[in-house]
């Protein structure tokens, strides 16, 4: 069963702690960090990431805090997100001139409770999986964007499935345990398509937070059953 990572981008930030408690049947908390430069939107910084971490500690202790940095020059800020409590930090390949160095920089960080921070690399819809060739063995996660990053509530780009299948093959051929995450347009109704293409962590923002019953939406994404 895939892991589910609701994106708090679609949450009510005036009630963040309650919003996080409301998704505690899921596995990870996905934190979408946008800078208005890498993507045309500004969202969450380290302060809100730290608030999400506190809410997690109080109300949903099992959840992994998964920070997706859609920002330029992410090396400048990964330390701040680690200090805020990120368990895993993902940077965009397109935003890193020295991607290998950026990945090693994340892996050298520790969480406030002393655990190593895990490292992910994300690919925009147009970016080929070949950029992963020489970093894949060092990664804890690959994030395939199924929409152009910047906003919640967009519909998925179909070439995503082909890319997921290819990266799943790369991971399996190398005998790695790297997570393959997908982000954008994931709903209870289409989760099975991403899971069948090889994704094992499904991000869903509007698909969970706008659902009439969030637990039911999370359970349906976890089940990822063909209709
Ligand atoms: C898009 C973000 C996503 C987004 C997903 O730029 O990275 O995590 O919140 O939202 P939905 O699930 O609504 O497409
Ligand atoms: Zn995201």
PDB file of C-alpha atoms and ligand atoms in Angstrom:
ATOM      1  CA  UNK A   1       0.000   0.000   0.000  1.00  0.00           C
ATOM      2  CA  UNK A   2       1.391   3.429  -0.856  1.00  0.00           C
ATOM      3  CA  UNK A   3       2.061   5.961   1.879  1.00  0.00           C
ATOM      4  CA  UNK A   4      -0.127   9.073   1.834  1.00  0.00           C
ATOM      5  CA  UNK A   5       1.317  12.562   2.294  1.00  0.00           C
ATOM      6  CA  UNK A   6      -1.418  15.218   2.509  1.00  0.00           C
ATOM      7  CA  UNK A   7      -0.121  18.636   1.432  1.00  0.00           C
ATOM      8  CA  UNK A   8      -0.939  21.308   3.993  1.00  0.00           C
ATOM      9  CA  UNK A   9      -0.955  23.833   1.137  1.00  0.00           C
ATOM     10  CA  UNK A  10      -4.704  23.126   0.987  1.00  0.00           C
ATOM     11  CA  UNK A  11      -5.175  23.408   4.779  1.00  0.00           C
ATOM     12  CA  UNK A  12      -6.637  26.330   6.738  1.00  0.00           C
ATOM     13  CA  UNK A  13      -3.528  28.014   8.177  1.00  0.00           C
ATOM     14  CA  UNK A  14      -5.621  29.796  10.803  1.00  0.00           C
ATOM     15  CA  UNK A  15      -6.204  26.379  12.394  1.00  0.00           C
ATOM     16  CA  UNK A  16      -3.041  24.539  11.416  1.00  0.00           C
ATOM     17  CA  UNK A  17      -2.831  22.338  14.495  1.00  0.00           C
ATOM     18  CA  UNK A  18      -6.432  21.107  14.089  1.00  0.00           C
ATOM     19  CA  UNK A  19      -5.877  20.656  10.376  1.00  0.00           C
ATOM     20  CA  UNK A  20      -2.866  18.433  11.034  1.00  0.00           C
ATOM     21  CA  UNK A  21      -4.796  16.436  13.647  1.00  0.00           C
ATOM     22  CA  UNK A  22      -7.527  15.942  11.029  1.00  0.00           C
ATOM     23  CA  UNK A  23      -5.143  14.088   8.694  1.00  0.00           C
ATOM     24  CA  UNK A  24      -3.454  11.934  11.337  1.00  0.00           C
ATOM     25  CA  UNK A  25      -4.634   8.726   9.652  1.00  0.00           C
ATOM     26  CA  UNK A  26      -2.098   9.537   6.909  1.00  0.00           C
ATOM     27  CA  UNK A  27       1.620   8.752   6.959  1.00  0.00           C
ATOM     28  CA  UNK A  28       3.514  11.946   6.130  1.00  0.00           C
ATOM     29  CA  UNK A  29       2.849  15.709   6.309  1.00  0.00           C
ATOM     30  CA  UNK A  30       3.845  17.342   3.015  1.00  0.00           C
ATOM     31  CA  UNK A  31       5.006  20.967   3.426  1.00  0.00           C
ATOM     32  CA  UNK A  32       5.096  22.952   0.157  1.00  0.00           C
ATOM     33  CA  UNK A  33       7.680  25.730   0.348  1.00  0.00           C
ATOM     34  CA  UNK A  34       7.498  28.296  -2.484  1.00  0.00           C
ATOM     35  CA  UNK A  35       9.553  31.456  -2.919  1.00  0.00           C
ATOM     36  CA  UNK A  36       7.858  33.394  -5.734  1.00  0.00           C
ATOM     37  CA  UNK A  37      10.974  32.892  -7.874  1.00  0.00           C
ATOM     38  CA  UNK A  38      11.340  29.203  -8.665  1.00  0.00           C
ATOM     39  CA  UNK A  39       7.542  29.079  -8.846  1.00  0.00           C
ATOM     40  CA  UNK A  40       5.016  31.918  -9.240  1.00  0.00           C
ATOM     41  CA  UNK A  41       3.654  31.679  -5.700  1.00  0.00           C
ATOM     42  CA  UNK A  42       4.862  32.341  -2.138  1.00  0.00           C
ATOM     43  CA  UNK A  43       3.792  29.997   0.616  1.00  0.00           C
ATOM     44  CA  UNK A  44       5.501  28.542   3.661  1.00  0.00           C
ATOM     45  CA  UNK A  45       8.816  29.377   5.332  1.00  0.00           C
ATOM     46  CA  UNK A  46      10.687  27.760   8.217  1.00  0.00           C
ATOM     47  CA  UNK A  47       8.430  29.397  10.845  1.00  0.00           C
ATOM     48  CA  UNK A  48       5.307  27.655   9.561  1.00  0.00           C
ATOM     49  CA  UNK A  49       7.265  24.423   9.007  1.00  0.00           C
ATOM     50  CA  UNK A  50       8.243  24.602  12.696  1.00  0.00           C
ATOM     51  CA  UNK A  51       4.593  25.198  13.671  1.00  0.00           C
ATOM     52  CA  UNK A  52       3.610  22.128  11.633  1.00  0.00           C
ATOM     53  CA  UNK A  53       6.298  20.122  13.407  1.00  0.00           C
ATOM     54  CA  UNK A  54       5.025  21.228  16.839  1.00  0.00           C
ATOM     55  CA  UNK A  55       1.474  20.275  15.876  1.00  0.00           C
ATOM     56  CA  UNK A  56       2.760  16.917  14.694  1.00  0.00           C
ATOM     57  CA  UNK A  57       4.617  16.352  17.970  1.00  0.00           C
ATOM     58  CA  UNK A  58       1.496  17.143  19.970  1.00  0.00           C
ATOM     59  CA  UNK A  59      -1.174  15.477  17.860  1.00  0.00           C
ATOM     60  CA  UNK A  60       0.189  13.127  15.187  1.00  0.00           C
ATOM     61  CA  UNK A  61       3.548  11.895  16.423  1.00  0.00           C
ATOM     62  CA  UNK A  62       3.986   9.122  13.829  1.00  0.00           C
ATOM     63  CA  UNK A  63       3.923  11.437  10.806  1.00  0.00           C
ATOM     64  CA  UNK A  64       7.065  12.252   8.831  1.00  0.00           C
ATOM     65  CA  UNK A  65       7.531  15.982   8.177  1.00  0.00           C
ATOM     66  CA  UNK A  66       8.322  16.098   4.452  1.00  0.00           C
ATOM     67  CA  UNK A  67       9.480  19.517   3.177  1.00  0.00           C
ATOM     68  CA  UNK A  68       9.304  20.110  -0.590  1.00  0.00           C
ATOM     69  CA  UNK A  69      11.419  23.154  -1.412  1.00  0.00           C
ATOM     70  CA  UNK A  70      10.301  24.887  -4.610  1.00  0.00           C
ATOM     71  CA  UNK A  71      12.868  27.643  -4.208  1.00  0.00           C
ATOM     72  CA  UNK A  72      15.996  28.904  -5.949  1.00  0.00           C
ATOM     73  CA  UNK A  73      19.349  28.415  -4.215  1.00  0.00           C
ATOM     74  CA  UNK A  74      17.932  25.882  -1.743  1.00  0.00           C
ATOM     75  CA  UNK A  75      21.391  25.293  -0.192  1.00  0.00           C
ATOM     76  CA  UNK A  76      20.933  28.627   1.599  1.00  0.00           C
ATOM     77  CA  UNK A  77      17.837  27.439   3.469  1.00  0.00           C
ATOM     78  CA  UNK A  78      18.078  23.671   4.031  1.00  0.00           C
ATOM     79  CA  UNK A  79      19.701  24.276   7.435  1.00  0.00           C
ATOM     80  CA  UNK A  80      16.752  26.446   8.499  1.00  0.00           C
ATOM     81  CA  UNK A  81      14.280  23.740   7.509  1.00  0.00           C
ATOM     82  CA  UNK A  82      16.285  21.089   9.349  1.00  0.00           C
ATOM     83  CA  UNK A  83      16.268  23.317  12.452  1.00  0.00           C
ATOM     84  CA  UNK A  84      12.498  23.743  11.989  1.00  0.00           C
ATOM     85  CA  UNK A  85      12.143  19.967  12.253  1.00  0.00           C
ATOM     86  CA  UNK A  86      12.047  18.641   8.678  1.00  0.00           C
ATOM     87  CA  UNK A  87      12.613  14.876   8.682  1.00  0.00           C
ATOM     88  CA  UNK A  88      13.077  14.883   4.927  1.00  0.00           C
ATOM     89  CA  UNK A  89      14.013  17.736   2.588  1.00  0.00           C
ATOM     90  CA  UNK A  90      13.455  17.610  -1.160  1.00  0.00           C
ATOM     91  CA  UNK A  91      15.078  20.074  -3.554  1.00  0.00           C
ATOM     92  CA  UNK A  92      14.413  20.542  -7.252  1.00  0.00           C
ATOM     93  CA  UNK A  93      17.038  19.314  -9.698  1.00  0.00           C
ATOM     94  CA  UNK A  94      16.287  22.414 -11.812  1.00  0.00           C
ATOM     95  CA  UNK A  95      17.129  24.714  -8.880  1.00  0.00           C
ATOM     96  CA  UNK A  96      20.510  23.145  -8.080  1.00  0.00           C
ATOM     97  CA  UNK A  97      23.591  23.983 -10.137  1.00  0.00           C
ATOM     98  CA  UNK A  98      25.549  21.425  -8.104  1.00  0.00           C
ATOM     99  CA  UNK A  99      22.874  18.861  -7.365  1.00  0.00           C
ATOM    100  CA  UNK A 100      25.276  16.293  -5.903  1.00  0.00           C
ATOM    101  CA  UNK A 101      26.616  18.861  -3.464  1.00  0.00           C
ATOM    102  CA  UNK A 102      23.097  19.955  -2.471  1.00  0.00           C
ATOM    103  CA  UNK A 103      22.122  16.348  -1.709  1.00  0.00           C
ATOM    104  CA  UNK A 104      25.221  15.791   0.419  1.00  0.00           C
ATOM    105  CA  UNK A 105      24.502  19.080   2.197  1.00  0.00           C
ATOM    106  CA  UNK A 106      21.043  17.861   3.234  1.00  0.00           C
ATOM    107  CA  UNK A 107      22.371  14.481   4.364  1.00  0.00           C
ATOM    108  CA  UNK A 108      24.933  16.174   6.599  1.00  0.00           C
ATOM    109  CA  UNK A 109      22.126  17.891   8.566  1.00  0.00           C
ATOM    110  CA  UNK A 110      20.356  16.569  11.646  1.00  0.00           C
ATOM    111  CA  UNK A 111      16.862  17.111  13.028  1.00  0.00           C
ATOM    112  CA  UNK A 112      16.523  18.861  16.422  1.00  0.00           C
ATOM    113  CA  UNK A 113      16.218  15.396  18.020  1.00  0.00           C
ATOM    114  CA  UNK A 114      19.491  14.290  16.433  1.00  0.00           C
ATOM    115  CA  UNK A 115      18.371  12.103  13.503  1.00  0.00           C
ATOM    116  CA  UNK A 116      19.943  12.499  10.060  1.00  0.00           C
ATOM    117  CA  UNK A 117      17.778  14.482   7.660  1.00  0.00           C
ATOM    118  CA  UNK A 118      16.747  12.442   4.619  1.00  0.00           C
ATOM    119  CA  UNK A 119      17.283  13.855   1.122  1.00  0.00           C
ATOM    120  CA  UNK A 120      15.007  13.947  -1.902  1.00  0.00           C
ATOM    121  CA  UNK A 121      15.276  15.318  -5.438  1.00  0.00           C
ATOM    122  CA  UNK A 122      12.251  16.516  -7.385  1.00  0.00           C
ATOM    123  CA  UNK A 123      11.798  16.716 -11.154  1.00  0.00           C
ATOM    124  CA  UNK A 124       9.506  19.140 -12.958  1.00  0.00           C
ATOM    125  CA  UNK A 125       7.234  17.625 -15.619  1.00  0.00           C
ATOM    126  CA  UNK A 126       9.650  18.480 -18.463  1.00  0.00           C
ATOM    127  CA  UNK A 127      12.793  17.180 -16.736  1.00  0.00           C
ATOM    128  CA  UNK A 128      13.996  13.751 -17.893  1.00  0.00           C
ATOM    129  CA  UNK A 129      14.807  11.052 -15.354  1.00  0.00           C
ATOM    130  CA  UNK A 130      18.370  10.893 -16.749  1.00  0.00           C
ATOM    131  CA  UNK A 131      19.396  13.742 -14.378  1.00  0.00           C
ATOM    132  CA  UNK A 132      19.133  11.184 -11.577  1.00  0.00           C
ATOM    133  CA  UNK A 133      21.744   8.854 -13.071  1.00  0.00           C
ATOM    134  CA  UNK A 134      24.656   9.907 -10.828  1.00  0.00           C
ATOM    135  CA  UNK A 135      22.759  10.929  -7.684  1.00  0.00           C
ATOM    136  CA  UNK A 136      20.099   8.238  -7.366  1.00  0.00           C
ATOM    137  CA  UNK A 137      22.191   5.942  -5.164  1.00  0.00           C
ATOM    138  CA  UNK A 138      22.500   8.747  -2.579  1.00  0.00           C
ATOM    139  CA  UNK A 139      18.803   9.601  -2.403  1.00  0.00           C
ATOM    140  CA  UNK A 140      16.135   8.653   0.104  1.00  0.00           C
ATOM    141  CA  UNK A 141      13.396   9.875  -2.225  1.00  0.00           C
ATOM    142  CA  UNK A 142      12.675  10.916  -5.802  1.00  0.00           C
ATOM    143  CA  UNK A 143       9.699  13.250  -6.251  1.00  0.00           C
ATOM    144  CA  UNK A 144       8.056  13.283  -9.668  1.00  0.00           C
ATOM    145  CA  UNK A 145       5.925  16.382 -10.228  1.00  0.00           C
ATOM    146  CA  UNK A 146       2.718  15.477 -12.023  1.00  0.00           C
ATOM    147  CA  UNK A 147       1.807  19.174 -12.423  1.00  0.00           C
ATOM    148  CA  UNK A 148       3.923  22.269 -12.931  1.00  0.00           C
ATOM    149  CA  UNK A 149       4.696  23.257  -9.347  1.00  0.00           C
ATOM    150  CA  UNK A 150       3.223  26.401  -7.871  1.00  0.00           C
ATOM    151  CA  UNK A 151      -0.399  25.745  -6.991  1.00  0.00           C
ATOM    152  CA  UNK A 152      -2.685  23.118  -5.554  1.00  0.00           C
ATOM    153  CA  UNK A 153      -5.758  21.893  -7.388  1.00  0.00           C
ATOM    154  CA  UNK A 154      -4.270  21.452 -10.886  1.00  0.00           C
ATOM    155  CA  UNK A 155      -4.935  18.430 -13.085  1.00  0.00           C
ATOM    156  CA  UNK A 156      -2.256  15.854 -13.738  1.00  0.00           C
ATOM    157  CA  UNK A 157      -0.009  15.699 -16.795  1.00  0.00           C
ATOM    158  CA  UNK A 158      -0.281  12.192 -18.353  1.00  0.00           C
ATOM    159  CA  UNK A 159       3.439  11.785 -19.231  1.00  0.00           C
ATOM    160  CA  UNK A 160       3.959  11.419 -15.463  1.00  0.00           C
ATOM    161  CA  UNK A 161       3.052   7.735 -15.644  1.00  0.00           C
ATOM    162  CA  UNK A 162       5.785   6.931 -18.153  1.00  0.00           C
ATOM    163  CA  UNK A 163       8.334   8.783 -16.040  1.00  0.00           C
ATOM    164  CA  UNK A 164       7.272   6.979 -12.865  1.00  0.00           C
ATOM    165  CA  UNK A 165       7.600   3.603 -14.604  1.00  0.00           C
ATOM    166  CA  UNK A 166      11.099   4.449 -15.811  1.00  0.00           C
ATOM    167  CA  UNK A 167      12.311   5.682 -12.419  1.00  0.00           C
ATOM    168  CA  UNK A 168      10.750   2.675 -10.665  1.00  0.00           C
ATOM    169  CA  UNK A 169      12.814   0.497 -13.009  1.00  0.00           C
ATOM    170  CA  UNK A 170      16.008   2.483 -12.225  1.00  0.00           C
ATOM    171  CA  UNK A 171      15.401   2.084  -8.466  1.00  0.00           C
ATOM    172  CA  UNK A 172      14.622  -1.632  -8.693  1.00  0.00           C
ATOM    173  CA  UNK A 173      17.463  -2.414 -11.110  1.00  0.00           C
ATOM    174  CA  UNK A 174      19.910  -0.929  -8.611  1.00  0.00           C
ATOM    175  CA  UNK A 175      18.331  -2.749  -5.675  1.00  0.00           C
ATOM    176  CA  UNK A 176      17.631   0.531  -3.866  1.00  0.00           C
ATOM    177  CA  UNK A 177      14.925   1.257  -1.296  1.00  0.00           C
ATOM    178  CA  UNK A 178      14.520   4.885  -2.450  1.00  0.00           C
ATOM    179  CA  UNK A 179      10.968   6.170  -2.142  1.00  0.00           C
ATOM    180  CA  UNK A 180       9.249   7.241  -5.352  1.00  0.00           C
ATOM    181  CA  UNK A 181       6.833  10.062  -4.567  1.00  0.00           C
ATOM    182  CA  UNK A 182       4.370  11.769  -6.890  1.00  0.00           C
ATOM    183  CA  UNK A 183       2.818  15.187  -6.343  1.00  0.00           C
ATOM    184  CA  UNK A 184      -0.012  17.027  -8.098  1.00  0.00           C
ATOM    185  CA  UNK A 185      -3.535  16.049  -9.070  1.00  0.00           C
ATOM    186  CA  UNK A 186      -3.628  12.882  -6.940  1.00  0.00           C
ATOM    187  CA  UNK A 187      -7.183  12.009  -5.865  1.00  0.00           C
ATOM    188  CA  UNK A 188      -8.871   9.003  -4.242  1.00  0.00           C
ATOM    189  CA  UNK A 189     -10.218   8.089  -7.692  1.00  0.00           C
ATOM    190  CA  UNK A 190      -6.909   8.061  -9.595  1.00  0.00           C
ATOM    191  CA  UNK A 191      -4.442   6.988  -6.875  1.00  0.00           C
ATOM    192  CA  UNK A 192      -4.317   3.465  -8.327  1.00  0.00           C
ATOM    193  CA  UNK A 193      -2.809   4.748 -11.584  1.00  0.00           C
ATOM    194  CA  UNK A 194       0.161   6.297  -9.776  1.00  0.00           C
ATOM    195  CA  UNK A 195       0.624   3.226  -7.578  1.00  0.00           C
ATOM    196  CA  UNK A 196       0.554   0.900 -10.597  1.00  0.00           C
ATOM    197  CA  UNK A 197       3.174   3.069 -12.316  1.00  0.00           C
ATOM    198  CA  UNK A 198       5.460   2.517  -9.316  1.00  0.00           C
ATOM    199  CA  UNK A 199       4.919   5.413  -6.885  1.00  0.00           C
ATOM    200  CA  UNK A 200       5.015   4.434  -3.204  1.00  0.00           C
ATOM    201  CA  UNK A 201       4.335   7.866  -1.632  1.00  0.00           C
ATOM    202  CA  UNK A 202       1.316   9.790  -2.903  1.00  0.00           C
ATOM    203  CA  UNK A 203       1.020  13.514  -2.131  1.00  0.00           C
ATOM    204  CA  UNK A 204      -2.508  14.892  -2.182  1.00  0.00           C
ATOM    205  CA  UNK A 205      -3.548  18.412  -1.203  1.00  0.00           C
ATOM    206  CA  UNK A 206      -7.021  19.312  -2.447  1.00  0.00           C
ATOM    207  CA  UNK A 207      -7.869  15.598  -2.805  1.00  0.00           C
ATOM    208  CA  UNK A 208      -7.645  15.213   0.986  1.00  0.00           C
ATOM    209  CA  UNK A 209      -8.329  18.641   2.495  1.00  0.00           C
ATOM    210  CA  UNK A 210     -11.336  19.444   0.267  1.00  0.00           C
ATOM    211  CA  UNK A 211     -12.883  15.998   0.721  1.00  0.00           C
ATOM    212  CA  UNK A 212     -16.093  15.807   2.770  1.00  0.00           C
ATOM    213  CA  UNK A 213     -14.521  13.005   4.832  1.00  0.00           C
ATOM    214  CA  UNK A 214     -10.725  13.362   5.080  1.00  0.00           C
ATOM    215  CA  UNK A 215     -10.169   9.970   6.720  1.00  0.00           C
ATOM    216  CA  UNK A 216     -12.140   8.291   3.939  1.00  0.00           C
ATOM    217  CA  UNK A 217     -10.126  10.136   1.291  1.00  0.00           C
ATOM    218  CA  UNK A 218      -6.842   9.098   2.945  1.00  0.00           C
ATOM    219  CA  UNK A 219      -8.012   5.476   3.219  1.00  0.00           C
ATOM    220  CA  UNK A 220      -9.040   5.451  -0.449  1.00  0.00           C
ATOM    221  CA  UNK A 221      -5.657   6.822  -1.554  1.00  0.00           C
ATOM    222  CA  UNK A 222      -3.876   4.257   0.650  1.00  0.00           C
ATOM    223  CA  UNK A 223      -5.982   1.467  -0.839  1.00  0.00           C
ATOM    224  CA  UNK A 224      -5.256   2.769  -4.374  1.00  0.00           C
ATOM    225  CA  UNK A 225      -7.705   0.291  -5.864  1.00  0.00           C
ATOM    226  CA  UNK A 226      -8.558   0.086  -9.532  1.00  0.00           C
ATOM    227  CA  UNK A 227     -12.257   0.982  -9.933  1.00  0.00           C
TER     228      UNK A 227
HETATM  229  C1  LIG B   1       2.272  21.858  -6.215  1.00  0.00           C
HETATM  230  C2  LIG B   1       2.607  21.332  -4.832  1.00  0.00           C
HETATM  231  C3  LIG B   1       1.703  20.218  -4.459  1.00  0.00           C
HETATM  232  C4  LIG B   1       0.267  20.614  -4.324  1.00  0.00           C
HETATM  233  C5  LIG B   1      -0.585  19.436  -4.599  1.00  0.00           C
HETATM  234  O1  LIG B   1       3.146  22.850  -6.560  1.00  0.00           O
HETATM  235  O2  LIG B   1       3.930  20.850  -4.785  1.00  0.00           O
HETATM  236  O3  LIG B   1       2.145  19.532  -3.294  1.00  0.00           O
HETATM  237  O4  LIG B   1      -0.050  21.147  -3.076  1.00  0.00           O
HETATM  238  O5  LIG B   1      -1.896  19.843  -4.605  1.00  0.00           O
HETATM  239  P1  LIG B   1      -3.048  19.002  -5.272  1.00  0.00           P
HETATM  240  O6  LIG B   1      -3.026  17.642  -4.648  1.00  0.00           O
HETATM  241  O7  LIG B   1      -4.270  19.787  -4.943  1.00  0.00           O
HETATM  242  O8  LIG B   1      -2.755  18.928  -6.745  1.00  0.00           O
HETATM  243 ZN1  LIG B   2       4.662  19.409  -3.087  1.00  0.00          ZN
END
